[in-house]
Short mmCIF file of C-alpha atoms and ligand atoms in Angstrom, two decimals:
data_model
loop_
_atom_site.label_atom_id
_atom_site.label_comp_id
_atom_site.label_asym_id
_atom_site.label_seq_id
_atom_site.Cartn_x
_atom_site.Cartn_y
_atom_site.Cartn_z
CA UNK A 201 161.78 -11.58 176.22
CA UNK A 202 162.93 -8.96 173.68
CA UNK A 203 161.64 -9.69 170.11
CA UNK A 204 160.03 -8.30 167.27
CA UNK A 205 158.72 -10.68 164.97
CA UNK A 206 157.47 -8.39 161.95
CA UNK A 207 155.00 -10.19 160.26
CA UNK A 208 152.79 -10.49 163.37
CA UNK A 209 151.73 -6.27 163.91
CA UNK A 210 151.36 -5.25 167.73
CA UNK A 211 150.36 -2.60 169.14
CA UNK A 212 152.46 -0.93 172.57
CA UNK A 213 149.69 -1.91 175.51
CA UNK A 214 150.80 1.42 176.96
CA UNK A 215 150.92 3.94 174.22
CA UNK A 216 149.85 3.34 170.43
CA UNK A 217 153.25 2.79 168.98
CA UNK A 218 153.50 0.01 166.44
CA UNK A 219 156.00 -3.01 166.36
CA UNK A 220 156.66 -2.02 162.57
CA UNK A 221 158.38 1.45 163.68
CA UNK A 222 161.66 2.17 162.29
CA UNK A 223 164.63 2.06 164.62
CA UNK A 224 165.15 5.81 163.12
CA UNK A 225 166.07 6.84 159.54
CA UNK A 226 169.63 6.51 160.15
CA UNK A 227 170.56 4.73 156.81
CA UNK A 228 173.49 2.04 156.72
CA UNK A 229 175.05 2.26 153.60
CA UNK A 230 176.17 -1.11 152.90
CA UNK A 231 172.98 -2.39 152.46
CA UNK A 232 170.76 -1.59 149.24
CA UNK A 233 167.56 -1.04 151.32
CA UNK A 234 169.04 0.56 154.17
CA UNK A 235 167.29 -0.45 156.94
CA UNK A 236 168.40 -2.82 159.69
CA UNK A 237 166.33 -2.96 162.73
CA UNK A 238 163.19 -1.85 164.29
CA UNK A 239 161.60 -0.52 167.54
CA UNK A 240 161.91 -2.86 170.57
CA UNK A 241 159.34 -4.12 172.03
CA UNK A 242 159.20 -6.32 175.49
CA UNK A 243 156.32 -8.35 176.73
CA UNK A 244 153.71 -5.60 174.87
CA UNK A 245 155.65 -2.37 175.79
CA UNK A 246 157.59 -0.51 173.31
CA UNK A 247 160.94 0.65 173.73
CA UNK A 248 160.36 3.82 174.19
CA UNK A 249 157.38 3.36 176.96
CA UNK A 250 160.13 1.03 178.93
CA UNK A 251 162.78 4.29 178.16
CA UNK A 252 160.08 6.95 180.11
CA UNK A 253 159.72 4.28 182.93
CA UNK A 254 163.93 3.83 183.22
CA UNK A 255 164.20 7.81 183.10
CA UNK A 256 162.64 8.30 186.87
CA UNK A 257 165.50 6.55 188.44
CA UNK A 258 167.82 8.40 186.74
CA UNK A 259 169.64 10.61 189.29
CA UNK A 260 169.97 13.80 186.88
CA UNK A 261 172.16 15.67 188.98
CA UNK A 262 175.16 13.28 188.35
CA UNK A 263 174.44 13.35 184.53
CA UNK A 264 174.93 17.18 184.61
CA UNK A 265 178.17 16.93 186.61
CA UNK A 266 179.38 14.68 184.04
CA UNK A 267 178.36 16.71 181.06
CA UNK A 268 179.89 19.86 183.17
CA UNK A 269 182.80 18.14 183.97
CA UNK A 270 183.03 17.11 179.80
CA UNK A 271 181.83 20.98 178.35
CA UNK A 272 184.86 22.20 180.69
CA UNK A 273 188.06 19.96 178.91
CA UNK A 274 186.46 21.23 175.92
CA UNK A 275 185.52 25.14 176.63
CA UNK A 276 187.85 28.10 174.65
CA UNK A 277 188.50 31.31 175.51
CA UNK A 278 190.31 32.36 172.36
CA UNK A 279 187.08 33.68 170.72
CA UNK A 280 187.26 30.02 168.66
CA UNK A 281 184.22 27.95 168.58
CA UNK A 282 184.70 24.69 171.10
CA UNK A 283 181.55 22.91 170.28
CA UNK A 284 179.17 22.03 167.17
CA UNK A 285 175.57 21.89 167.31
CA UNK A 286 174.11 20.57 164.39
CA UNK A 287 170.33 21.68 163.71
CA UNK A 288 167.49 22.74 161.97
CA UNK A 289 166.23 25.28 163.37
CA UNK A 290 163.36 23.36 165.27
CA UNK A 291 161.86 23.60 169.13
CA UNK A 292 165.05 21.19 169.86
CA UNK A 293 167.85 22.79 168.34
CA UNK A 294 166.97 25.91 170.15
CA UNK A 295 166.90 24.69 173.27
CA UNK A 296 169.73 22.78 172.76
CA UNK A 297 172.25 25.60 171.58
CA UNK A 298 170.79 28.00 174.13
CA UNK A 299 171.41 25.68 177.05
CA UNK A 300 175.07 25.16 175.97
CA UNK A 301 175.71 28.88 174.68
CA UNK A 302 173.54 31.31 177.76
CA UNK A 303 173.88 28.48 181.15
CA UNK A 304 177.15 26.47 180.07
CA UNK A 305 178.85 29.08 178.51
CA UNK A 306 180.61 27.28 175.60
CA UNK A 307 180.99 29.07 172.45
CA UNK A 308 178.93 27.19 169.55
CA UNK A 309 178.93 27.35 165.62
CA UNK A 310 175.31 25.81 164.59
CA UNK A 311 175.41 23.92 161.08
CA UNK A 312 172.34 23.10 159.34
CA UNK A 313 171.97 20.95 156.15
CA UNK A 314 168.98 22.79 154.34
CA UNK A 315 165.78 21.21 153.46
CA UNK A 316 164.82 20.09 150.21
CA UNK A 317 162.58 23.03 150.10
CA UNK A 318 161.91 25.61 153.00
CA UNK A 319 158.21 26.51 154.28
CA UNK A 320 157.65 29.96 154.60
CA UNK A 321 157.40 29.04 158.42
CA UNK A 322 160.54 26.46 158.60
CA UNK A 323 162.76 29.47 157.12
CA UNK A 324 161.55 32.00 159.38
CA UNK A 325 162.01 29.64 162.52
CA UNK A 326 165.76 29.11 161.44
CA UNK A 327 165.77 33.03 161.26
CA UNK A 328 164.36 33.22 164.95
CA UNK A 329 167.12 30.18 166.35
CA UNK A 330 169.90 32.71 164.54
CA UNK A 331 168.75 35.78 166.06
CA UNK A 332 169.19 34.04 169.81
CA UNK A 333 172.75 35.15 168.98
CA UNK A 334 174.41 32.22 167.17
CA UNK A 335 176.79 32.04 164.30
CA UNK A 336 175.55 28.89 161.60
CA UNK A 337 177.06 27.66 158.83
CA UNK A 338 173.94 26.64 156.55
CA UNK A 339 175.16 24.22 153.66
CA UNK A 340 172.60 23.71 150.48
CA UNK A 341 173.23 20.98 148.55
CA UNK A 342 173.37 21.38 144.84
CA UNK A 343 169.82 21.09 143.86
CA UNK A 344 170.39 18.84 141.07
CA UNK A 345 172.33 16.78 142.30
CA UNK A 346 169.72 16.43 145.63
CA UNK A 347 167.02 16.07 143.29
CA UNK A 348 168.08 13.12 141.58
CA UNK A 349 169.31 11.57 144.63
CA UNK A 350 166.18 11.95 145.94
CA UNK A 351 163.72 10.65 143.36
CA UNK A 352 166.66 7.64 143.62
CA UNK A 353 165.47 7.13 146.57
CA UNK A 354 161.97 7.51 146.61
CA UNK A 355 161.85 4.74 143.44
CA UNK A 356 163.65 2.21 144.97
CA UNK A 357 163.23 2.60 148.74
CA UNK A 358 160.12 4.66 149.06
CA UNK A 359 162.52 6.65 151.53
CA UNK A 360 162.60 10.31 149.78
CA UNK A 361 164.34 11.68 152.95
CA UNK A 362 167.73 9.26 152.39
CA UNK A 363 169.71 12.18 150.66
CA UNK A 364 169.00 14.55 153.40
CA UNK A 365 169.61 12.07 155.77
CA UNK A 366 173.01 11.02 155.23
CA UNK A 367 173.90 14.70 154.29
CA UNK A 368 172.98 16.25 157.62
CA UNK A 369 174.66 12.99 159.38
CA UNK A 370 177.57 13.35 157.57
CA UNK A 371 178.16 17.25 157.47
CA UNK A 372 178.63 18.03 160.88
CA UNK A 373 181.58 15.27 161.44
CA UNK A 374 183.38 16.65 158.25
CA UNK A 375 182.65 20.27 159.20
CA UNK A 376 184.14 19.61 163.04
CA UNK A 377 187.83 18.34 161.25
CA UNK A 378 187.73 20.82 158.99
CA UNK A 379 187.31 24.14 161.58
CA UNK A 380 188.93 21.65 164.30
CA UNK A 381 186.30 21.69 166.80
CA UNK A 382 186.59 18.42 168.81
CA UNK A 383 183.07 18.19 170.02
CA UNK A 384 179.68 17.96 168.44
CA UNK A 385 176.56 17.47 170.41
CA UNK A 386 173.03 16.09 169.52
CA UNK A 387 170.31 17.00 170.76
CA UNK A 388 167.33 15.25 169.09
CA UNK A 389 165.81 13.37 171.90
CA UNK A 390 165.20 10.70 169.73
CA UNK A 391 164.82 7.65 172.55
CA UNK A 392 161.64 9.43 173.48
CA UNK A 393 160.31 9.53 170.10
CA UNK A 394 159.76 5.55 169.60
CA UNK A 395 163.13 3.92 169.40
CA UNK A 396 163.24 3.41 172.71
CA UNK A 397 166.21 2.13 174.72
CA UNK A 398 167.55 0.53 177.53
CA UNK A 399 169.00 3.50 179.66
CA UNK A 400 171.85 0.37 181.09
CA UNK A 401 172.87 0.12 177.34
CA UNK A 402 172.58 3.66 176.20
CA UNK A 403 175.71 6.19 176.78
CA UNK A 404 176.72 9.85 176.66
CA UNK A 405 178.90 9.28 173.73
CA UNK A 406 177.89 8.74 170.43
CA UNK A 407 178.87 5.65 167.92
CA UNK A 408 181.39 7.15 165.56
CA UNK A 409 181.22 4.57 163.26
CA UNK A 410 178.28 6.41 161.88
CA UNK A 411 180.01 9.12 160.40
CA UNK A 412 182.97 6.94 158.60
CA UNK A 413 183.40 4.12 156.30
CA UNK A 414 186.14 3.57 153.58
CA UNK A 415 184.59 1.10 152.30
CA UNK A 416 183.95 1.09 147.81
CA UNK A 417 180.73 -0.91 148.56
CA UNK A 418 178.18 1.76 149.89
CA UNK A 419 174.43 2.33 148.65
CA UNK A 420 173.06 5.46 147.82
CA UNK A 421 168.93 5.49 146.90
CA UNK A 422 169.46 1.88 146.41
CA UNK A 423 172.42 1.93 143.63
CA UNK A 424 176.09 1.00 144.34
CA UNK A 425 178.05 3.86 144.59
CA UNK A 426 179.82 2.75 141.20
CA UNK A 427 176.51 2.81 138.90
CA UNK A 428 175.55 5.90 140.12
CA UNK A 429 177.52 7.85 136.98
CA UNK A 430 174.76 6.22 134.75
CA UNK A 431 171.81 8.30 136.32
CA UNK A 432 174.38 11.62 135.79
CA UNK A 433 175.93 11.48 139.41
CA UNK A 434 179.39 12.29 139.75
CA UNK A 435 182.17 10.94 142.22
CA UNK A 436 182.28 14.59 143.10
CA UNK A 437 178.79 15.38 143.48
CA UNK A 438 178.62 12.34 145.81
CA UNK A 439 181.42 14.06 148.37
CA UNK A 440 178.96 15.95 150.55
CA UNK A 441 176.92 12.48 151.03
CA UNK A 442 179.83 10.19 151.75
CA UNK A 443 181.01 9.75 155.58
CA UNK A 444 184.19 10.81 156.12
CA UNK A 445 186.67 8.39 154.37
CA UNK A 446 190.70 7.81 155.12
CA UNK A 447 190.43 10.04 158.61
CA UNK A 448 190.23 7.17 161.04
CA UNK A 449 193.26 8.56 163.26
CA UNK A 450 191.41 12.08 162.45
CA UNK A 451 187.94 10.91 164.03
CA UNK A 452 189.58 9.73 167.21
CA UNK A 453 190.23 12.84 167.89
CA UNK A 454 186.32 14.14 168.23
CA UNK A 455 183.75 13.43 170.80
CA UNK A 456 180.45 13.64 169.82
CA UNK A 457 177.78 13.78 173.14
CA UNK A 458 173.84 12.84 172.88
CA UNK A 459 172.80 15.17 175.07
CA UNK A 460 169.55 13.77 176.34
CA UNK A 461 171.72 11.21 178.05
CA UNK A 462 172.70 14.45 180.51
CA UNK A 463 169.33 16.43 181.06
CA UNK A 464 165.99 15.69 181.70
CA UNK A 465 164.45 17.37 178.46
CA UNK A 466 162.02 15.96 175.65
CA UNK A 467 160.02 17.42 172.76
CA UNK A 468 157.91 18.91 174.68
CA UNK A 469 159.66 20.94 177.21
CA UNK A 470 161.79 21.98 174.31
CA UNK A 471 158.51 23.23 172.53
CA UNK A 472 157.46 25.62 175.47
CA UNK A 473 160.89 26.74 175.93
CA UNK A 474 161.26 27.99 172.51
CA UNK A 475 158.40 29.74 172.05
CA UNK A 476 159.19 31.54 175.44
CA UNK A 477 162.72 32.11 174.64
CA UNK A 478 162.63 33.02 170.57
CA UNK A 479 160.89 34.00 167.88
CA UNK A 480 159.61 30.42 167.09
CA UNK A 481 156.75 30.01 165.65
CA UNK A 482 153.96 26.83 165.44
CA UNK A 483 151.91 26.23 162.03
CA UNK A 484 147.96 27.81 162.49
CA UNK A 485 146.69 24.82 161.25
CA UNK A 486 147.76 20.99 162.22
CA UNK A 487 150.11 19.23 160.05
CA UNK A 488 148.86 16.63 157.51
CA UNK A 489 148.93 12.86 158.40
CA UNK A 490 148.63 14.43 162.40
CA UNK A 491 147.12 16.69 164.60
CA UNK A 492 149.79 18.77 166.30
CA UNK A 493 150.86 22.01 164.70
CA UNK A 494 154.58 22.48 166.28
CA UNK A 495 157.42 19.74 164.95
CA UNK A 496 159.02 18.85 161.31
CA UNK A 497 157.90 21.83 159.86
CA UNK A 498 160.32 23.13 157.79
CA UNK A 499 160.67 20.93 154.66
CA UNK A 500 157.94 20.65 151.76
CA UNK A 501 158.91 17.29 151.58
CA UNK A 502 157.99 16.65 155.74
CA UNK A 503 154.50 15.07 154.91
CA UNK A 504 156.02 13.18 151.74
CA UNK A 505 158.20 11.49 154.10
CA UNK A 506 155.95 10.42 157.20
CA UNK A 507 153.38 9.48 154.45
CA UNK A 508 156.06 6.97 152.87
CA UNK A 509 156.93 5.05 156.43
CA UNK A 510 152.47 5.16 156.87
CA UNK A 511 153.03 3.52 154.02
CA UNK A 512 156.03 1.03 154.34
CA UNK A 513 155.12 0.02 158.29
CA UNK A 514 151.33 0.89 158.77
CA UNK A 515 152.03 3.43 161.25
CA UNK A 516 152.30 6.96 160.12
CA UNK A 517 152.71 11.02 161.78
CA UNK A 518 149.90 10.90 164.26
CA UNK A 519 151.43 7.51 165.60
CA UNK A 520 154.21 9.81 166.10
CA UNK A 521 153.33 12.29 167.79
CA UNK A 522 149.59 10.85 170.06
CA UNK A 523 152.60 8.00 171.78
CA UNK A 524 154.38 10.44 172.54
CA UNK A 525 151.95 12.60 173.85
CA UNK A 526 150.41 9.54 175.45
CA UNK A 527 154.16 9.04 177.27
CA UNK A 528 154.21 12.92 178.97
CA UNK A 529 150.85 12.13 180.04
CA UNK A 530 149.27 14.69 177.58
CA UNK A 531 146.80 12.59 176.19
CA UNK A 532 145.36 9.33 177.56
CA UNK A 533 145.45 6.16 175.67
CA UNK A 534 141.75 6.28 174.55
CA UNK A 535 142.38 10.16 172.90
CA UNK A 536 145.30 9.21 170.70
CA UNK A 537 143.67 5.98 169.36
CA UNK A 538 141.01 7.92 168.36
CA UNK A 539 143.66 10.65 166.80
CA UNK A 540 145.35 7.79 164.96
CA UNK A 541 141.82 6.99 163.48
CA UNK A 542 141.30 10.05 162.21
CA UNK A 543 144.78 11.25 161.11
CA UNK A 544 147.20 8.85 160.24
CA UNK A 545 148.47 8.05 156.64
CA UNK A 546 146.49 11.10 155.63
CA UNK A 547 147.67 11.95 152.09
CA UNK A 548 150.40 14.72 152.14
CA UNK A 549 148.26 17.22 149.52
CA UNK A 550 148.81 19.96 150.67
CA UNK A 551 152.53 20.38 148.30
CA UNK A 552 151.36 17.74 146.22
CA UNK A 553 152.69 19.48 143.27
CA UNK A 554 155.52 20.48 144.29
CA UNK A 555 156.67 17.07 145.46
CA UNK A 556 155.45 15.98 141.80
CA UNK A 557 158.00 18.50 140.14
CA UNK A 558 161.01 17.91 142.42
CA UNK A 559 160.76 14.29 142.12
CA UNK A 560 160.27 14.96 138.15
CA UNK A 561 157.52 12.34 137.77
CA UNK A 562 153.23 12.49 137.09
CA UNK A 563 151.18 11.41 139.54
CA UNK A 564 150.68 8.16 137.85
CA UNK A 565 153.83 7.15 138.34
CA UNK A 566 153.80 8.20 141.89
CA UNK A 567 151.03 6.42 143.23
CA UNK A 568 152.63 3.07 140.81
CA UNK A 569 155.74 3.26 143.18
CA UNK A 570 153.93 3.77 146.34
CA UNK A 571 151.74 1.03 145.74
CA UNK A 572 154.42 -1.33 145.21
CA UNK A 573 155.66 -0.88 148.77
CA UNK A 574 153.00 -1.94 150.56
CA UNK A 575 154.42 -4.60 152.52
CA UNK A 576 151.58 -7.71 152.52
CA UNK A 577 151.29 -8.36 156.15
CA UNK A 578 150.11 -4.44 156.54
CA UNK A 579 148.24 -3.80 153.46
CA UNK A 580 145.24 -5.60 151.42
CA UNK A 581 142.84 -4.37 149.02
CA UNK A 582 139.52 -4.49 148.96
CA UNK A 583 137.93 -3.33 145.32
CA UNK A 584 140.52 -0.28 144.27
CA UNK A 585 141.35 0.38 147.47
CA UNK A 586 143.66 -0.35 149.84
CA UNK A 587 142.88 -1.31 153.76
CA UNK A 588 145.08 -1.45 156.66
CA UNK A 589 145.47 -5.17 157.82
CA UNK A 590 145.26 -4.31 161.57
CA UNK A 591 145.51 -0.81 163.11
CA UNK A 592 145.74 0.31 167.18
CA UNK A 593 141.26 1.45 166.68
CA UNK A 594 140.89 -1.91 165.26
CA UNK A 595 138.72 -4.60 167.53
ZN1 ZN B 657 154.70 2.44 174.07
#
């Protein structure tokens, strides 16, 4: 039986993940709080454990005749790009456009939506993925207007990364109409990475119904898109956020491919390929809230964010990253309990103040809103402090 009752917290019997886990940060809009579902979990395995077990009978051979057999309706030789890769600039977007661009031979444009603030190392890894020989349109969003948007956000859902969210989502779809390139492919491996799936349910092809929605009653940081004037947002500042609107016919005409539906990839193969194949480079020290040094780290805002779902769910970076670990068989079971013990929910200091001044607000304030989404099946406090209810090194 399939079902996730939330107030009861379980842990994966397998790896460490948590019931609680988001089923991604994919935001729908025409809810205030954004979120619909969670991770899956059946009879004590999470859905991404029961993925990694469905992926050996895969035959991957077929998958790659089908994506061949796809890349070739698509593939120009007109000098015109025939396929969009939207990216950051990470271990996966590298492999992802190489793959297509060196073995597949398609000609790619690479969009990124920039982060709310670059690290020194985030900016020269997007550097690196460019110098592999692609062309990239990078879009920066008006810092005001993100700004706001963001500290929208972070009041009312405790989910800073919203903005940046639905502006990545939704730039790639509008970009493709625009330079009329009919295909767009992901490759965030993002099944792996706790959402977990059932490979019998899962396809090739994307859900378009993501990326478009005319309807007047859409959320943004928790406001209706008709209040949002009053905080000194504009219709048109709003445009880059929106998914595309009136282009139904328009959309039919793209395909949009989740490439690890075709190859047998995952975080971590991408990781040694790109340091082998580019410039990319992994942080000398581990990131906060985890122990690994080599994914999300381009933003300022990276820790903000997996400190904010630590908070909201009870399960935080090093969750992450030790299940996933635990998965490729890097890590036993045993190791990444003990690496959640030590690491997760650890307080994202390090940019403190900068997070303070983008979000215009005193720490004070900050720690008032945090507090007062701590969900009271996770969280109880003890004194002035607050104690995890349950946790994967708990007895
Ligand atoms: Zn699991």
């Amino acid at each position: 039986m399939v079902s996730n009752k939330l107030d009861k917290i379980k842990f994966c019997k397998n790896c460490v993940e948590s019931n609680q886990r988001f089923m991604g940060s994919i935001q729908h809009l025409d809810t205030k709080d954004g979120i619909k579902q969670r991770t899956s979990f059946d009879e004590g395995i999470c859905g991404a454990c029961n993925y990694f077990e469905q992926k050996k009978t895969i035959n991957w051979k077929d998958r790659e005749k089908e994506l061949i057999e796809i890349l070739d309706k698509y593939r120009r030789d007109d000098g015109s790009h025939d396929v969009l890769i939207p990216g950051s600039g990470g271990k996966d977007s590298i492999y992802l456009s190489h793959i297509l661009k060196y073995k597949y031979k398609m000609n790619p444009l690479t969009v990124t939506w920039a982060p709310h603030i670059y690290t020194d190392i985030g900016w020269h890894n997007f550097q690196a993925w460019q110098n592999m020989g692609f062309d990239n349109e990078l879009h920066t969003p008006n810092p005001l207007v993100h700004r706001k948007l963001t500290k929208l956000a972070f009041t009312n859902l405790l989910h800073p990364f919203q903005p940046f969210v639905l502006g990545q989502l939704n730039l790639a779809p509008k970009l493709a109409l625009e330079k009329k390139i009919n295909l767009i492919i992901y490759g965030d491996a993002y099944f792996e990475k706790g959402v977990g799936g059932n490979l019998y349910n899962i396809s090739g092809f994307q859900n378009k119904d993501l990326f478009h929605s005319d309807s007047e009653n859409l959320y943004f940081g928790g406001v209706h898109m008709s209040e949002l004037e009053k905080y000194g947002i504009s219709k048109n500042d709003l445009h880059p956020y929106l998914p595309i609107r009136n282009k139904s016919e328009e959309i039919k005409k793209l395909t949009v491919l989740n490439l690890p539906y075709y190859l047998n990839y995952n975080p971590q193969s991408n990781f040694y390929f790109a340091s082998e194949n580019s410039d990319f480079k992994v942080n000398p020290y581990r990131s906060e809230g985890s122990y690994t040094k080599y994914s999300s780290l381009d933003d300022k805002l990276d820790n903000l964010h997996f400190y904010t779902w630590f908070i909201k769910t009870g399960r935080g970076r090093a969750t992450e990253d030790a299940a996933l670990e635990v998965r490729n068989k890097i890590i036993t079971r045993e190791e990444a309990v003990m690496l959640v013990k030590k690491y997760d929910g650890e307080f994202p200091k390090k940019y403190f103040k900068e997070i303070l001044e983008y979000l215009d607000m005193d720490e004070k304030k900050f720690h008032k809103i945090v507090d007062s989404f701590r969900p009271e099946h996770v969280w109880k406090k003890k004194g002035s402090k607050w104690e995890l209810r349950q946790a994967v090194w708990m007895k």
